[in-house]
Short mmCIF file of C-alpha atoms in Angstrom, two decimals:
data_model
loop_
_atom_site.label_atom_id
_atom_site.label_comp_id
_atom_site.label_asym_id
_atom_site.label_seq_id
_atom_site.Cartn_x
_atom_site.Cartn_y
_atom_site.Cartn_z
CA MET A 1 191.39 57.16 -7.10
CA GLN A 2 189.56 59.35 -4.31
CA ASN A 3 192.40 62.04 -3.17
CA ARG A 4 192.03 62.22 -7.67
CA PHE A 5 188.24 63.09 -7.33
CA MET A 6 188.48 64.85 -4.26
CA LYS A 7 190.70 67.52 -5.94
CA TRP A 8 188.77 67.54 -9.07
CA ILE A 9 185.87 68.76 -6.97
CA VAL A 10 188.30 71.65 -4.80
CA ALA A 11 189.69 73.04 -8.70
CA ALA A 12 185.82 72.66 -9.82
CA LEU A 13 184.62 75.00 -6.80
CA VAL A 14 187.10 77.14 -6.90
CA THR A 15 186.77 77.99 -10.45
CA ILE A 16 182.92 78.23 -9.78
CA VAL A 17 183.51 80.80 -6.85
CA ALA A 18 186.07 82.75 -9.57
CA LEU A 19 183.21 83.47 -11.71
CA PRO A 20 181.60 86.63 -12.18
CA ALA A 21 178.13 87.28 -10.22
CA PRO A 22 175.31 85.97 -12.88
CA SER A 23 172.97 89.41 -13.67
CA TRP A 24 170.35 87.72 -11.68
CA ALA A 25 172.52 87.39 -8.40
CA ALA A 26 170.87 89.45 -5.57
CA GLY A 27 172.99 92.54 -4.88
CA TYR A 28 174.14 92.59 -8.99
CA THR A 29 173.18 95.98 -9.45
CA GLN A 30 174.36 97.33 -5.51
CA THR A 31 176.65 100.75 -6.49
CA LYS A 32 178.03 101.97 -3.61
CA TYR A 33 177.05 105.21 -4.82
CA PRO A 34 173.35 106.03 -6.24
CA ILE A 35 172.98 106.17 -9.51
CA VAL A 36 171.81 109.17 -11.36
CA LEU A 37 170.28 109.28 -14.85
CA VAL A 38 170.34 112.02 -16.90
CA HIS A 39 168.48 112.11 -19.91
CA GLY A 40 168.70 113.94 -23.28
CA LEU A 41 167.23 116.35 -26.02
CA PHE A 42 163.76 116.76 -25.26
CA GLY A 43 163.80 114.32 -22.69
CA PHE A 44 162.04 114.08 -19.35
CA ASP A 45 161.68 111.79 -16.30
CA ARG A 46 158.39 110.69 -17.09
CA ILE A 47 155.39 111.28 -18.66
CA GLY A 48 152.25 109.30 -17.14
CA LEU A 49 153.14 105.96 -17.31
CA VAL A 50 155.93 106.02 -19.85
CA GLU A 51 159.55 106.82 -18.47
CA TYR A 52 162.19 108.44 -20.79
CA TRP A 53 164.53 105.09 -19.64
CA TYR A 54 161.70 102.94 -20.16
CA GLY A 55 161.89 100.13 -17.59
CA ILE A 56 165.22 100.77 -16.78
CA PRO A 57 165.47 102.29 -13.31
CA ALA A 58 163.72 99.39 -11.75
CA ALA A 59 165.67 96.79 -13.33
CA LEU A 60 168.79 98.27 -11.70
CA ARG A 61 166.81 98.41 -8.12
CA SER A 62 165.89 95.38 -8.31
CA ASP A 63 168.83 93.88 -7.37
CA GLY A 64 170.40 96.41 -5.01
CA ALA A 65 171.19 99.84 -6.86
CA ARG A 66 170.00 103.16 -5.37
CA VAL A 67 168.50 105.39 -8.60
CA TYR A 68 167.42 108.64 -8.82
CA VAL A 69 165.93 110.43 -12.13
CA ALA A 70 167.46 113.95 -12.51
CA GLN A 71 164.72 116.39 -14.46
CA VAL A 72 166.29 118.84 -16.74
CA SER A 73 165.85 121.47 -19.15
CA ALA A 74 164.07 119.47 -22.12
CA THR A 75 166.43 122.23 -24.49
CA ASN A 76 169.29 124.63 -23.26
CA SER A 77 172.58 124.31 -23.85
CA THR A 78 174.89 122.11 -22.21
CA GLU A 79 175.98 124.56 -19.15
CA VAL A 80 172.48 125.68 -18.61
CA ARG A 81 171.29 122.07 -18.18
CA GLY A 82 175.03 121.07 -16.22
CA GLU A 83 173.93 123.61 -13.56
CA GLN A 84 170.50 121.81 -13.18
CA LEU A 85 171.61 118.98 -12.46
CA LEU A 86 174.34 119.49 -10.19
CA SER A 87 171.90 121.34 -8.13
CA GLN A 88 170.38 117.98 -8.00
CA VAL A 89 172.94 116.12 -6.87
CA LYS A 90 173.58 118.21 -4.73
CA GLN A 91 169.76 117.43 -3.37
CA ILE A 92 170.72 113.76 -3.86
CA ILE A 93 173.80 113.38 -1.63
CA ALA A 94 172.38 115.69 1.05
CA ALA A 95 170.02 113.46 1.46
CA THR A 96 171.77 109.85 1.16
CA GLY A 97 175.03 111.04 2.62
CA ALA A 98 176.24 108.91 0.06
CA GLY A 99 178.89 111.87 -0.61
CA LYS A 100 179.11 111.36 -4.10
CA VAL A 101 176.94 109.76 -7.27
CA ASN A 102 177.31 107.75 -10.40
CA LEU A 103 175.94 109.79 -13.50
CA ILE A 104 175.05 107.70 -16.65
CA GLY A 105 173.72 110.45 -19.05
CA HIS A 106 171.94 109.66 -22.56
CA SER A 107 172.87 112.24 -25.77
CA HIS A 108 172.71 115.30 -24.80
CA GLY A 109 173.01 114.02 -21.16
CA GLY A 110 176.48 112.79 -21.72
CA PRO A 111 178.09 116.46 -22.18
CA THR A 112 175.63 117.29 -19.13
CA ALA A 113 176.73 114.98 -16.77
CA ARG A 114 180.40 115.25 -18.02
CA TYR A 115 179.68 119.62 -16.94
CA VAL A 116 178.82 118.12 -13.26
CA ALA A 117 181.94 115.95 -13.24
CA SER A 118 184.47 118.75 -14.40
CA VAL A 119 183.43 121.25 -12.01
CA ARG A 120 182.33 119.23 -9.19
CA PRO A 121 184.91 116.36 -9.91
CA ASP A 122 184.82 114.98 -6.19
CA LEU A 123 180.57 115.22 -5.95
CA VAL A 124 181.24 112.69 -9.04
CA ALA A 125 182.72 108.69 -8.97
CA SER A 126 181.81 108.46 -12.33
CA VAL A 127 180.15 109.26 -15.50
CA THR A 128 178.88 106.49 -18.14
CA SER A 129 178.50 108.61 -21.50
CA VAL A 130 174.98 106.46 -23.72
CA GLY A 131 174.83 107.52 -27.27
CA GLY A 132 176.60 110.49 -25.67
CA VAL A 133 177.15 113.97 -28.22
CA ASN A 134 180.92 114.32 -27.28
CA LYS A 135 181.88 115.84 -30.29
CA GLY A 136 179.07 116.80 -31.73
CA SER A 137 176.40 115.54 -34.32
CA LYS A 138 176.22 116.38 -37.93
CA VAL A 139 172.64 116.54 -38.01
CA ALA A 140 172.72 119.69 -35.49
CA ASP A 141 175.87 121.09 -38.04
CA ILE A 142 172.88 120.38 -40.55
CA LEU A 143 170.11 122.56 -38.61
CA ILE A 144 172.19 125.51 -37.97
CA GLY A 145 172.92 125.36 -41.91
CA VAL A 146 169.22 124.65 -42.41
CA ALA A 147 168.33 127.51 -40.16
CA PRO A 148 171.28 130.13 -39.20
CA ASP A 149 171.09 132.41 -36.41
CA GLY A 150 169.10 135.58 -36.74
CA SER A 151 167.09 133.75 -40.09
CA LEU A 152 163.32 133.72 -40.48
CA SER A 153 163.64 129.53 -40.90
CA ASN A 154 165.51 129.78 -37.54
CA ALA A 155 162.52 131.47 -35.95
CA VAL A 156 160.34 129.18 -36.75
CA LEU A 157 162.09 126.27 -36.24
CA ALA A 158 162.93 127.82 -32.67
CA SER A 159 159.55 128.97 -32.13
CA ILE A 160 158.08 124.87 -33.00
CA THR A 161 161.13 123.19 -30.66
CA ASN A 162 160.88 125.70 -27.23
CA GLY A 163 157.12 125.44 -27.62
CA LEU A 164 157.56 121.42 -27.69
CA SER A 165 159.68 121.48 -25.12
CA GLN A 166 157.28 123.91 -22.61
CA ILE A 167 154.85 120.78 -23.37
CA ILE A 168 157.27 118.07 -22.59
CA SER A 169 158.38 120.17 -19.05
CA PHE A 170 154.85 120.91 -18.21
CA LEU A 171 153.38 117.12 -19.02
CA SER A 172 156.15 115.85 -16.92
CA GLY A 173 156.17 118.23 -14.09
CA GLY A 174 159.18 120.22 -14.58
CA SER A 175 156.86 123.27 -15.83
CA GLY A 176 159.64 125.79 -14.39
CA LEU A 177 162.92 125.18 -16.30
CA PRO A 178 163.91 127.80 -18.91
CA GLN A 179 163.93 126.02 -22.57
CA ASN A 180 166.04 127.34 -25.41
CA ALA A 181 166.34 125.13 -28.62
CA ASN A 182 168.97 127.37 -30.41
CA ALA A 183 171.57 126.90 -27.61
CA ALA A 184 170.80 123.52 -27.60
CA ASN A 185 171.64 123.31 -31.16
CA VAL A 186 174.89 124.77 -30.38
CA SER A 187 175.43 122.96 -27.70
CA LEU A 188 175.79 119.54 -29.46
CA SER A 189 177.04 121.18 -32.84
CA THR A 190 180.31 120.37 -33.90
CA ALA A 191 181.39 123.79 -33.02
CA GLY A 192 180.19 123.77 -30.03
CA SER A 193 181.07 120.64 -28.88
CA LEU A 194 184.87 121.54 -29.52
CA ARG A 195 184.63 124.49 -27.76
CA PHE A 196 182.97 122.98 -24.40
CA ASN A 197 185.54 120.02 -24.83
CA GLN A 198 188.62 122.55 -24.42
CA THR A 199 186.88 123.87 -21.06
CA HIS A 200 185.81 120.33 -20.03
CA PRO A 201 188.00 118.03 -22.00
CA TYR A 202 188.05 115.36 -19.16
CA GLY A 203 187.80 111.59 -20.73
CA VAL A 204 187.59 113.05 -24.10
CA PRO A 205 189.63 110.82 -26.65
CA THR A 206 192.64 113.16 -28.22
CA THR A 207 192.46 110.97 -31.45
CA ALA A 208 189.59 111.15 -34.17
CA CYS A 209 188.21 108.06 -32.72
CA GLY A 210 190.09 106.33 -29.93
CA GLU A 211 189.56 105.88 -25.87
CA GLY A 212 189.91 108.65 -23.44
CA ALA A 213 191.35 108.57 -20.07
CA TYR A 214 189.62 106.14 -17.81
CA GLN A 215 189.97 108.18 -14.71
CA ALA A 216 190.50 112.24 -14.02
CA ARG A 217 190.35 113.79 -10.91
CA GLY A 218 189.22 110.55 -9.43
CA VAL A 219 186.30 110.22 -11.89
CA HIS A 220 185.39 106.89 -13.97
CA TYR A 221 184.87 107.93 -17.29
CA PHE A 222 182.79 105.12 -19.27
CA SER A 223 181.07 105.45 -22.74
CA TRP A 224 178.80 102.83 -24.85
CA SER A 225 176.42 103.19 -28.11
CA GLY A 226 174.71 101.63 -31.06
CA ALA A 227 175.47 101.76 -34.51
CA LYS A 228 172.29 100.92 -36.46
CA PRO A 229 169.55 103.43 -36.78
CA TYR A 230 167.03 100.60 -38.12
CA THR A 231 166.23 98.47 -36.00
CA ASN A 232 162.35 97.14 -35.81
CA ALA A 233 159.97 97.40 -37.80
CA LEU A 234 156.74 97.76 -35.24
CA ASP A 235 158.74 100.66 -33.94
CA ILE A 236 157.18 104.18 -35.79
CA VAL A 237 160.51 106.08 -34.97
CA ASP A 238 162.90 103.92 -36.56
CA PRO A 239 162.22 105.35 -40.15
CA ALA A 240 162.85 108.99 -39.19
CA LEU A 241 166.40 107.76 -37.08
CA ALA A 242 167.07 106.31 -40.69
CA LEU A 243 166.53 109.02 -42.59
CA THR A 244 168.79 111.68 -39.80
CA GLY A 245 171.56 108.76 -40.11
CA LEU A 246 172.11 110.08 -43.62
CA ALA A 247 173.49 112.57 -42.68
CA PHE A 248 176.88 110.72 -41.42
CA GLY A 249 177.26 108.86 -45.01
CA PHE A 250 178.94 105.89 -44.62
CA ALA A 251 180.29 106.37 -40.63
CA LYS A 252 178.69 104.34 -38.19
CA ASN A 253 175.81 105.92 -36.44
CA ASP A 254 172.65 105.39 -34.50
CA GLY A 255 170.75 107.82 -36.37
CA LEU A 256 171.33 110.93 -34.55
CA VAL A 257 175.03 110.68 -33.29
CA SER A 258 178.29 108.71 -35.07
CA SER A 259 180.03 106.08 -33.10
CA CYS A 260 183.02 108.47 -33.25
CA SER A 261 181.66 111.33 -31.71
CA SER A 262 180.09 108.67 -28.86
CA ARG A 263 183.53 107.74 -27.29
CA LEU A 264 183.90 108.74 -23.60
CA GLY A 265 187.25 106.92 -21.71
CA ARG A 266 186.42 103.71 -21.44
CA VAL A 267 184.74 102.48 -24.68
CA ILE A 268 182.13 99.60 -23.37
CA ARG A 269 181.03 99.29 -27.10
CA ASP A 270 180.32 101.91 -29.96
CA ASP A 271 178.40 99.33 -32.34
CA TYR A 272 175.47 97.62 -30.49
CA ALA A 273 173.05 97.05 -33.16
CA MET A 274 170.69 99.88 -31.63
CA ASN A 275 169.51 103.28 -32.60
CA HIS A 276 169.48 106.69 -30.25
CA LEU A 277 166.15 105.73 -28.94
CA ASP A 278 167.19 101.83 -28.36
CA GLU A 279 169.79 102.69 -25.70
CA VAL A 280 167.02 104.48 -23.17
CA ASN A 281 164.83 101.10 -24.51
CA GLN A 282 162.39 103.02 -26.27
CA THR A 283 160.05 103.63 -28.26
CA ILE A 284 158.65 100.82 -25.36
CA GLY A 285 160.25 98.42 -25.44
CA LEU A 286 160.31 98.02 -28.96
CA THR A 287 164.24 97.23 -30.24
CA ASN A 288 166.58 94.88 -31.61
CA ILE A 289 165.08 91.50 -30.70
CA PHE A 290 168.59 89.86 -31.82
CA GLU A 291 170.90 92.19 -29.75
CA THR A 292 171.62 92.35 -26.05
CA ASN A 293 168.34 94.19 -24.62
CA PRO A 294 169.12 98.07 -23.37
CA VAL A 295 167.99 97.02 -19.75
CA THR A 296 170.52 94.67 -19.72
CA VAL A 297 173.22 96.14 -20.88
CA TYR A 298 172.51 99.05 -18.06
CA ARG A 299 172.78 96.11 -15.36
CA GLN A 300 176.13 94.91 -16.94
CA GLN A 301 177.34 98.77 -16.34
CA ALA A 302 175.84 98.98 -12.88
CA ASN A 303 177.53 95.87 -12.13
CA ARG A 304 180.61 97.14 -13.19
CA LEU A 305 180.43 100.21 -11.37
CA ARG A 306 179.77 97.74 -8.22
CA ASN A 307 183.03 95.96 -8.84
CA LEU A 308 184.99 98.51 -8.75
CA GLY A 309 183.94 100.04 -5.75
CA LEU A 310 182.13 102.49 -7.20
#
């Protein structure tokens, strides 16, 4: 009887050891390579007390991750933003001696991170696309249709958006960065994304709504996104996302990007009950209380990278 009891204890201990570490465990987010967060359209690192990645850097650092927040043009082409990011990646690697980085990009930050991985795969351990515009956005297509290049409406729209971009850049300390709303819109359109993907195809699904290569030229590719434009009645931005979400018809979307367009490499999920801003824990944490907290999803991804030795 005693022998049987001891066998049961040993089996229970083995089972406990085999379980994945809980999210509060020390070192849970401690990746081998630094994590670099790359913002999307109209993004910034911080304006006053408000972070673009609201509460996410601190949560990742709390259990060991080295986290850097990139600052690229609020509006510009993917290639211009990509070169800006590449410069910062080189600086981070020089400062840390890490050799590589893990890039996590939201929205336009997804293709921006992909650009760096494409031109310098030796510097990138992984790319994680969050609500990434990997095959274009119908919202960008509509804006191009309503305000085609060379039209008066385009000139007015460009003037307004470039001005807003300059204000965002100034307030966040990046006033030297060039802004070009038209170039950003073209990059985010379906046609612009297709052209970009022909030159930088790594991780992009070859089918309409499939998965892409999990690994290409030594770089691991991941993605996740939301699929619910309206999630919190207290968030003043949600009604606008519910409106822009109508552009996608019956296709799953987060208000600005369709679920199929967001898919890259290994798809963690493309149907979180989150909208495009929820994906970065905005507006100031007002997200869907019935869904996994966005901060937790980032911590889980850091742990996933850690377990892969990245």
